[in-house]
Coordinates of C-alpha atoms in Angstrom, one line a residue:
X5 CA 0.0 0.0 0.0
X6 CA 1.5 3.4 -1.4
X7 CA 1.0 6.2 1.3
X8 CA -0.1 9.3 -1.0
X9 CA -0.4 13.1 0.1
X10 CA -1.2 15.4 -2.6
X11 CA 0.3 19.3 -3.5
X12 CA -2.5 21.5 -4.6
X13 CA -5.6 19.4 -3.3
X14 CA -8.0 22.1 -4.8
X15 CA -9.3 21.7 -8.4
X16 CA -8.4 18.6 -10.4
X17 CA -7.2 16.9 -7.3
X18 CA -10.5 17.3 -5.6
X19 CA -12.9 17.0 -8.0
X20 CA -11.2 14.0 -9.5
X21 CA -8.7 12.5 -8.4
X22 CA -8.8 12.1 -4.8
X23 CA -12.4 10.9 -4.3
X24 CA -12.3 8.6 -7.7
X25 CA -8.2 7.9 -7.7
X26 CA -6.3 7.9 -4.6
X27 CA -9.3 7.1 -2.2
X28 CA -10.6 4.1 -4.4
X29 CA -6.9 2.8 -5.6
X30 CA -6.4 -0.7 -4.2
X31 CA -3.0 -0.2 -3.0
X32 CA -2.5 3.8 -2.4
X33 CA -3.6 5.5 0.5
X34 CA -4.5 9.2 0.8
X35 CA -2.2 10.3 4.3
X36 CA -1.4 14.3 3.6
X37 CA -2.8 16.9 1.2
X38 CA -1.9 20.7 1.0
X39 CA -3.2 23.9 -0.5
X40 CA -1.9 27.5 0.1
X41 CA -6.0 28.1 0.6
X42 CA -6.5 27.2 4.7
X43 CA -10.3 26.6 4.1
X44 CA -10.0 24.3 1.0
X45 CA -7.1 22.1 2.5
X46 CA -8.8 21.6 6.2
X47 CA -12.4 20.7 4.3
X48 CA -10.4 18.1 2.1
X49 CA -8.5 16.6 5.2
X50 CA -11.4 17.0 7.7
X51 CA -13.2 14.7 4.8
X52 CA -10.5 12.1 4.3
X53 CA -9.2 12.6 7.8
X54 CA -5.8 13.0 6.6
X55 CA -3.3 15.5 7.4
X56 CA -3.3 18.6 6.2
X57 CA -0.7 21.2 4.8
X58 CA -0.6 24.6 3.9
X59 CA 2.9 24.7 2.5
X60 CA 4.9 22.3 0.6
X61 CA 8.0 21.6 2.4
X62 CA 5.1 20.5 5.2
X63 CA 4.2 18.1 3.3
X64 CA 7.0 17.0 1.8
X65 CA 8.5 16.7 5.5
X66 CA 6.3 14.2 6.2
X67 CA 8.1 10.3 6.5
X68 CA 4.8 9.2 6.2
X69 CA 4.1 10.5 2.7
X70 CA 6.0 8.1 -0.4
X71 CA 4.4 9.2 -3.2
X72 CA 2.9 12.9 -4.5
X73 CA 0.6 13.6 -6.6
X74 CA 1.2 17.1 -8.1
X75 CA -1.9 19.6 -9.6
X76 CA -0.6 23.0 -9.1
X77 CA 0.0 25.7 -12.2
X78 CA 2.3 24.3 -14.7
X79 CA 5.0 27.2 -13.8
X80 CA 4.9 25.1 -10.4
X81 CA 5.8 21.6 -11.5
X82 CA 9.5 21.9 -12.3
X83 CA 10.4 23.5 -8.7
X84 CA 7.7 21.2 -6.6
X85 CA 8.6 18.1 -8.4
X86 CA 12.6 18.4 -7.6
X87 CA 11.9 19.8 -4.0
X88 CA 9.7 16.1 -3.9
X89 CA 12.6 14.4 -5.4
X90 CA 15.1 15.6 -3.2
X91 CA 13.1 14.2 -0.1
X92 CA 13.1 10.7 -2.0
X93 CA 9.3 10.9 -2.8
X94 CA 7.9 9.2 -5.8
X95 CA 5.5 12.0 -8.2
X96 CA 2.7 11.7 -10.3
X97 CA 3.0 15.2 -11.9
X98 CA -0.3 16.8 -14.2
X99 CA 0.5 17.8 -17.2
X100 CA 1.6 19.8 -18.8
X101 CA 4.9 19.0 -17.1
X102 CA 6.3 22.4 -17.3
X103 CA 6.9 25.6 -18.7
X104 CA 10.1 24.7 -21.0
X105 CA 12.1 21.7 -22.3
X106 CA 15.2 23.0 -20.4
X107 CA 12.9 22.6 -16.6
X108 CA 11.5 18.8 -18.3
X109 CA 15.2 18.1 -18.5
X110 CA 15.6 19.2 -14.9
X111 CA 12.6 17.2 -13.2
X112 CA 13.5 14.0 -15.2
X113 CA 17.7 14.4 -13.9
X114 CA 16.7 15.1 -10.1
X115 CA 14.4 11.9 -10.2
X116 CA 17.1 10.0 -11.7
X117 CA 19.4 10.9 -9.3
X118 CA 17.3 10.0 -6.6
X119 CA 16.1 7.4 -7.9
X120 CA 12.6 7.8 -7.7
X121 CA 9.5 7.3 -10.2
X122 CA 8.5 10.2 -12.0
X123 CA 5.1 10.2 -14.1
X124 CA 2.8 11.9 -15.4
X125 CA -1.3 12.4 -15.7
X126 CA -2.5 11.6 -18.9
X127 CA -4.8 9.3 -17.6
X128 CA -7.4 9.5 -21.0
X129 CA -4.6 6.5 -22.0
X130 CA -6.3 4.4 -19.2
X131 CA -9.9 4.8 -20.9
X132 CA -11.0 0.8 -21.7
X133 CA -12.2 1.7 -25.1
X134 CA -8.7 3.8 -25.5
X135 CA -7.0 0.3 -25.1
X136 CA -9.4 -1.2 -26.7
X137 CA -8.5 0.8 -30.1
X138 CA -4.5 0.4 -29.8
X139 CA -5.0 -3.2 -29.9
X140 CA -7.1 -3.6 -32.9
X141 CA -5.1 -0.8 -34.7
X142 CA -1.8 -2.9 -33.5
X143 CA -3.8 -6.2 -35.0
X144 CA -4.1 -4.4 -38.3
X145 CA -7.9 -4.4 -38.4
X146 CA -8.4 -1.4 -39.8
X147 CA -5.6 -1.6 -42.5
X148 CA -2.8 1.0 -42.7
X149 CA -3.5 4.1 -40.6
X150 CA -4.1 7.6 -43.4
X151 CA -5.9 9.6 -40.7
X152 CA -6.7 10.6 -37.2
X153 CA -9.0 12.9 -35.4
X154 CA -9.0 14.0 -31.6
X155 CA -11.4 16.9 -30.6
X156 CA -11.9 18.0 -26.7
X157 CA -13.6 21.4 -26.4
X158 CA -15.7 23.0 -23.8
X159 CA -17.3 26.8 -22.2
X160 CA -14.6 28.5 -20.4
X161 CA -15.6 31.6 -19.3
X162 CA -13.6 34.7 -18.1
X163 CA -13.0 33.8 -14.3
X164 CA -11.2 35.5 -11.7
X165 CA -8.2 34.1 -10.6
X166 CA -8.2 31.0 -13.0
X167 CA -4.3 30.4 -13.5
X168 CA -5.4 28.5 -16.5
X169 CA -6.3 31.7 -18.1
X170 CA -2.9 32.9 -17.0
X171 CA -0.2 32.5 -19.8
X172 CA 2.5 33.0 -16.7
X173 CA 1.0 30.3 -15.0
X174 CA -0.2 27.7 -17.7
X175 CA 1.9 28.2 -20.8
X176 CA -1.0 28.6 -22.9
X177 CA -5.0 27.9 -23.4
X178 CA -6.7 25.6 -24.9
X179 CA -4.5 24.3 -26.6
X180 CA -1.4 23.3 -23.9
X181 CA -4.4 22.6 -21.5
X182 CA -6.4 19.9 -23.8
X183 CA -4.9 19.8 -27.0
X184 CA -1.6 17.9 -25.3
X185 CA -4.0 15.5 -24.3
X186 CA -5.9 14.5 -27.8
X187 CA -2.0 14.7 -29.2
X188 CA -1.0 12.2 -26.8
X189 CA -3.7 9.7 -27.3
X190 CA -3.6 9.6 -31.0
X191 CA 0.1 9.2 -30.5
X192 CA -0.8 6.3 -27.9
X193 CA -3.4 5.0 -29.9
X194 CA -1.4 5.0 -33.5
X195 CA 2.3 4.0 -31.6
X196 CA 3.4 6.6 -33.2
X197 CA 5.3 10.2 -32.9
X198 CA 4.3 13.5 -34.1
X199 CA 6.7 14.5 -37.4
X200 CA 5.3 18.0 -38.1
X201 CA 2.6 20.6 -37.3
X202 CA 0.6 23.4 -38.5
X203 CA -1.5 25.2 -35.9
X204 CA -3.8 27.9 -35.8
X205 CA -4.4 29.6 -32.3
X206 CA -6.9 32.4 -31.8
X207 CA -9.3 34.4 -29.1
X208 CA -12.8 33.8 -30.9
X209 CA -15.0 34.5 -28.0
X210 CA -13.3 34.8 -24.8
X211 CA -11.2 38.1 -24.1
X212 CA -7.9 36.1 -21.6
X213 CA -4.8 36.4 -22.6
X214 CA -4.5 32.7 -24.0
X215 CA -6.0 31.3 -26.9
X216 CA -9.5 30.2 -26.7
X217 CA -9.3 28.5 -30.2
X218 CA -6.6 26.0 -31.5
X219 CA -6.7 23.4 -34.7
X220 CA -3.3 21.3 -35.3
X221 CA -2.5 19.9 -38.2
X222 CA -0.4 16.8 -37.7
X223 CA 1.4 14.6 -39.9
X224 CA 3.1 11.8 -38.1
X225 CA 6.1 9.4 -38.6
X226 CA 4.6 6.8 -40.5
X227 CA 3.1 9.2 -42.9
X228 CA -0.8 9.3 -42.0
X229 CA -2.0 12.6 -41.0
X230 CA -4.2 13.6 -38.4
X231 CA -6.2 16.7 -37.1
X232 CA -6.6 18.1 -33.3
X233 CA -9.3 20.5 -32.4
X234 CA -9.4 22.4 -28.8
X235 CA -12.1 25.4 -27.9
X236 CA -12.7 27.2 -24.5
X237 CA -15.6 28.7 -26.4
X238 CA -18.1 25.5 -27.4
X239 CA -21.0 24.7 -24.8
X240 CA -20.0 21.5 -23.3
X241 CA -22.9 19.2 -24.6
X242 CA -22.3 21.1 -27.7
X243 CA -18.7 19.7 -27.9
X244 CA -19.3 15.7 -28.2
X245 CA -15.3 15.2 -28.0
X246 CA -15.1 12.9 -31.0
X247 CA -12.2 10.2 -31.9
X248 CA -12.2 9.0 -34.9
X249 CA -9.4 6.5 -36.4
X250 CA -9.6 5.6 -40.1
X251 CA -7.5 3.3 -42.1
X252 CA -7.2 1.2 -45.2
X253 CA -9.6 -1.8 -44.3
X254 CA -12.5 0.4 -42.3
X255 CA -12.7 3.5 -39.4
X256 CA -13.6 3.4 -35.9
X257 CA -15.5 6.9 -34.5
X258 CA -15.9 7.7 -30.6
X259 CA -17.9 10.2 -29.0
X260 CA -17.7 11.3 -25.3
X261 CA -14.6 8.8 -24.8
X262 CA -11.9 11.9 -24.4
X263 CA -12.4 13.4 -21.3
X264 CA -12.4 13.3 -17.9
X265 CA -15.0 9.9 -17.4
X266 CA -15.3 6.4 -18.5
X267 CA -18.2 7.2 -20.4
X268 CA -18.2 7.2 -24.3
X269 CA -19.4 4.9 -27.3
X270 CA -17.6 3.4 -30.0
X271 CA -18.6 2.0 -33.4
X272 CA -16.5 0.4 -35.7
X273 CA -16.7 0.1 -39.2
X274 CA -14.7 -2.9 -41.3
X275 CA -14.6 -2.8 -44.8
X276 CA -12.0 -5.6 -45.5
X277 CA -12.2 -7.2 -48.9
X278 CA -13.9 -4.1 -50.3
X279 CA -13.3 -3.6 -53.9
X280 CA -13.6 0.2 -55.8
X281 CA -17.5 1.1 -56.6
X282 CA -17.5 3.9 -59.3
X283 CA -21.0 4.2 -58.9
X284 CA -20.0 5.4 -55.4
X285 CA -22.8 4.1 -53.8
X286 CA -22.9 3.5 -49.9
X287 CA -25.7 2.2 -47.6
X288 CA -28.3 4.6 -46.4
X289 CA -27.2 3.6 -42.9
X290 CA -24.0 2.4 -42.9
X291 CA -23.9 -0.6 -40.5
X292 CA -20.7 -0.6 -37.8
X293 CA -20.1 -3.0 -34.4
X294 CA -20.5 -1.2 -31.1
X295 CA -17.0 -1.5 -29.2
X296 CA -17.9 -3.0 -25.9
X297 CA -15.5 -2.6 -22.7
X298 CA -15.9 -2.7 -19.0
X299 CA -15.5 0.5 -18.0
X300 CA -12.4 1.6 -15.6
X301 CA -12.2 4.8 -13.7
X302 CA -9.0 6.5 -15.5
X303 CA -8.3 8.4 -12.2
X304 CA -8.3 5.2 -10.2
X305 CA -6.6 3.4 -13.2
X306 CA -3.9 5.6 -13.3
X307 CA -3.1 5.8 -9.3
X308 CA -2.9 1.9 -9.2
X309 CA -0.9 1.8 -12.3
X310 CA 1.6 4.6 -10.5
X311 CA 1.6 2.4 -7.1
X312 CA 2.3 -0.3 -8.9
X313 CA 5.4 0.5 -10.4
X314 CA 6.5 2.1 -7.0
X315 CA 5.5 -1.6 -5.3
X316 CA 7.3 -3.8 -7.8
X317 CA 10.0 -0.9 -8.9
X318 CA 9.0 -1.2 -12.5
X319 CA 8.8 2.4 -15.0
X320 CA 5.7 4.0 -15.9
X321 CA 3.6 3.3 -18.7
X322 CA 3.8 7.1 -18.6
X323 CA 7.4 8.4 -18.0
X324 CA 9.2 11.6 -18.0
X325 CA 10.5 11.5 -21.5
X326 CA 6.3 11.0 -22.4
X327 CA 5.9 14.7 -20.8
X328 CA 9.1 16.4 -22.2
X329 CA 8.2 14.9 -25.9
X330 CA 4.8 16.1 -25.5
X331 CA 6.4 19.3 -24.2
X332 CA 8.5 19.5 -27.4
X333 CA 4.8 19.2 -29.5
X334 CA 2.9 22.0 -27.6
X335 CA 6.0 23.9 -28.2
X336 CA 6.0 23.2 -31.7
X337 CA 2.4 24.3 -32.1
X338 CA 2.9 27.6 -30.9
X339 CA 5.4 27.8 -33.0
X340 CA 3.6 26.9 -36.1
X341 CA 1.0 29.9 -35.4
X342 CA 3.2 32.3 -34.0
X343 CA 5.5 31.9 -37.8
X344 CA 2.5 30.7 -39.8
X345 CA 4.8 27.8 -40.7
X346 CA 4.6 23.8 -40.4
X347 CA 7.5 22.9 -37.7
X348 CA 9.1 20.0 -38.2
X349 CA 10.6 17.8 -34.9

């Protein structure tokens, strides 16, 4: 049993993954959290009757604490998750892992040195249908990959003291906050890296500082292309956060699977043996297999995965190098609108 205290216990942490992760995970245990707001922190430990912190050296002082799950800012990460390192605790960081490459390189090198397990949160990877997908794109049903889609959008508003808003404190908008994840899973999903991008950022609606609007153009190693599309300005049920994988021998399209749940459908659609039609003529309703999966909590997935590797001294599924790569992407993106170029990596 991993003994688990938490650094920023407001937001993510306590909407989703303490009550769904940490508290249900088969071998972690929630011991310590901490928040720089008094009133949050002692609600959360008052609930969990756990310890509670208001500073992170506190917390981080505690023997009792092996493992830390980080969800402050992003400009937070690099300097929390050494400080955790050097006290030989284990970290599950959020993404995005940083601000730069140069303070990725950092985290990863102090967690070497002290030899701890460093990973990070992209737990849409754990998704059962997600798994479900890699394996029959790995098996070849659906032919040779040409092209990808990943789309996670959602109403943002203007809110006072949201850091996400904050390009000092996040890095970017919509884009570094979802579009890293739809990036990642298509890359998870394909076993493949990103090659080039073009994006195109923009402030449609809202009036913050970051970008509201983002569409990346992708074309990956093995040649297929792919498209990801991230909005702070779509009404959530409006947004139905498709996925949708096509290839030679048939397609496979998603709704509600990316995001935060275990919720979703799947359909796929095989077309093997199918021979050219220049009449071009297609069923009215095109008939397709519903993908069925038990669902799995990604938050509590991706805890007992983590604890896991700290039990039996084994590397996440989701290491270090993952977050700097997908670093080096987001990165790239900006790039691509700021020059109105495609960047190659």
């Amino acid at each position: 049993m991993v003994k688990w205290g938490v650094i920023g216990a407001g937001g993510i942490a306590r909407r989703r993954t303490i009550p769904e992760g940490i508290a249900k995970a088969n071998n972690a245990k929630l011991v310590a959290v901490m928040d720089i707001d008094k009133k949050i922190v002692k609600e959360i430990a008052d609930e969990y009757k756990v310890k509670a912190y208001t500073k992170e050296e506190e917390l981080l002082n505690d023997e009792n604490v092996q493992a830390v799950y980080i969800a402050t800012p992003v400009n937070l990460h690099c300097r929390q998750t050494m400080a955790a390192a050097n006290k030989g605790k284990h970290i599950l960081c959020e993404k995005s892992m940083a601000m730069t490459v140069e303070e990725c390189e950092k985290m990863i090198e102090v967690c070497r040195k002290a030899n701890v397990k460093l990973g990070l949160g992209y737990m849409m990877r754990f998704h059962t249908i997600h798994t479900r997908i890699k394996d029959m794109v790995q098996q070849g049903l659906l032919g040779r990959i040409v092209m990808a889609r990943a789309q996670l959008s959602c109403w943002y508003p203007e809110i006072e003291g949201a850091w996400r808003q904050k390009k000092e404190f996040g890095g970017g908008g919509s884009l570094i906050d979802m579009g890293t994840h739809c990036i990642d899973l298509l890359e998870f999903i394909m076993d493949d890296k990103v090659a080039e991008v073009s994006c195109f950022t923009g402030n449609l609606i809202q009036k913050y500082e970051v970008e509201d609007t983002a569409v990346v153009m992708i074309r990956f190693k093995n040649g297929a292309q792919g498209v990801v599309d991230n909005c702070f300005s779509i009404p959530d049920n409006s947004s139905k956060n498709m996925l949708e994988i096509y290839g030679t021998k048939g397609s496979i399209l998603c709704k509600g699977t990316i995001g935060q749940g275990d919720e979703g459908e799947a359909i796929s659609y095989i077309e093997e043996g199918k021979q050219y039609d220049a009449d071009q003529q297609r069923e009215p309703v095109a008939s397709g297999k519903i993908i069925k999966t038990e669902p799995v909590n990604t938050y509590k997935a991706e805890v007992e995965h983590f604890s896991d590797c700290i039990i039996n001294d084994t590397e996440p599924s989701i290491s270090g190098e993952d977050g700097i790569w997908s670093q080096k992407v987001g990165l790239a993106c900006y790039k691509s609108a700021r020059t109105e170029k495609v960047i190659k990596l």
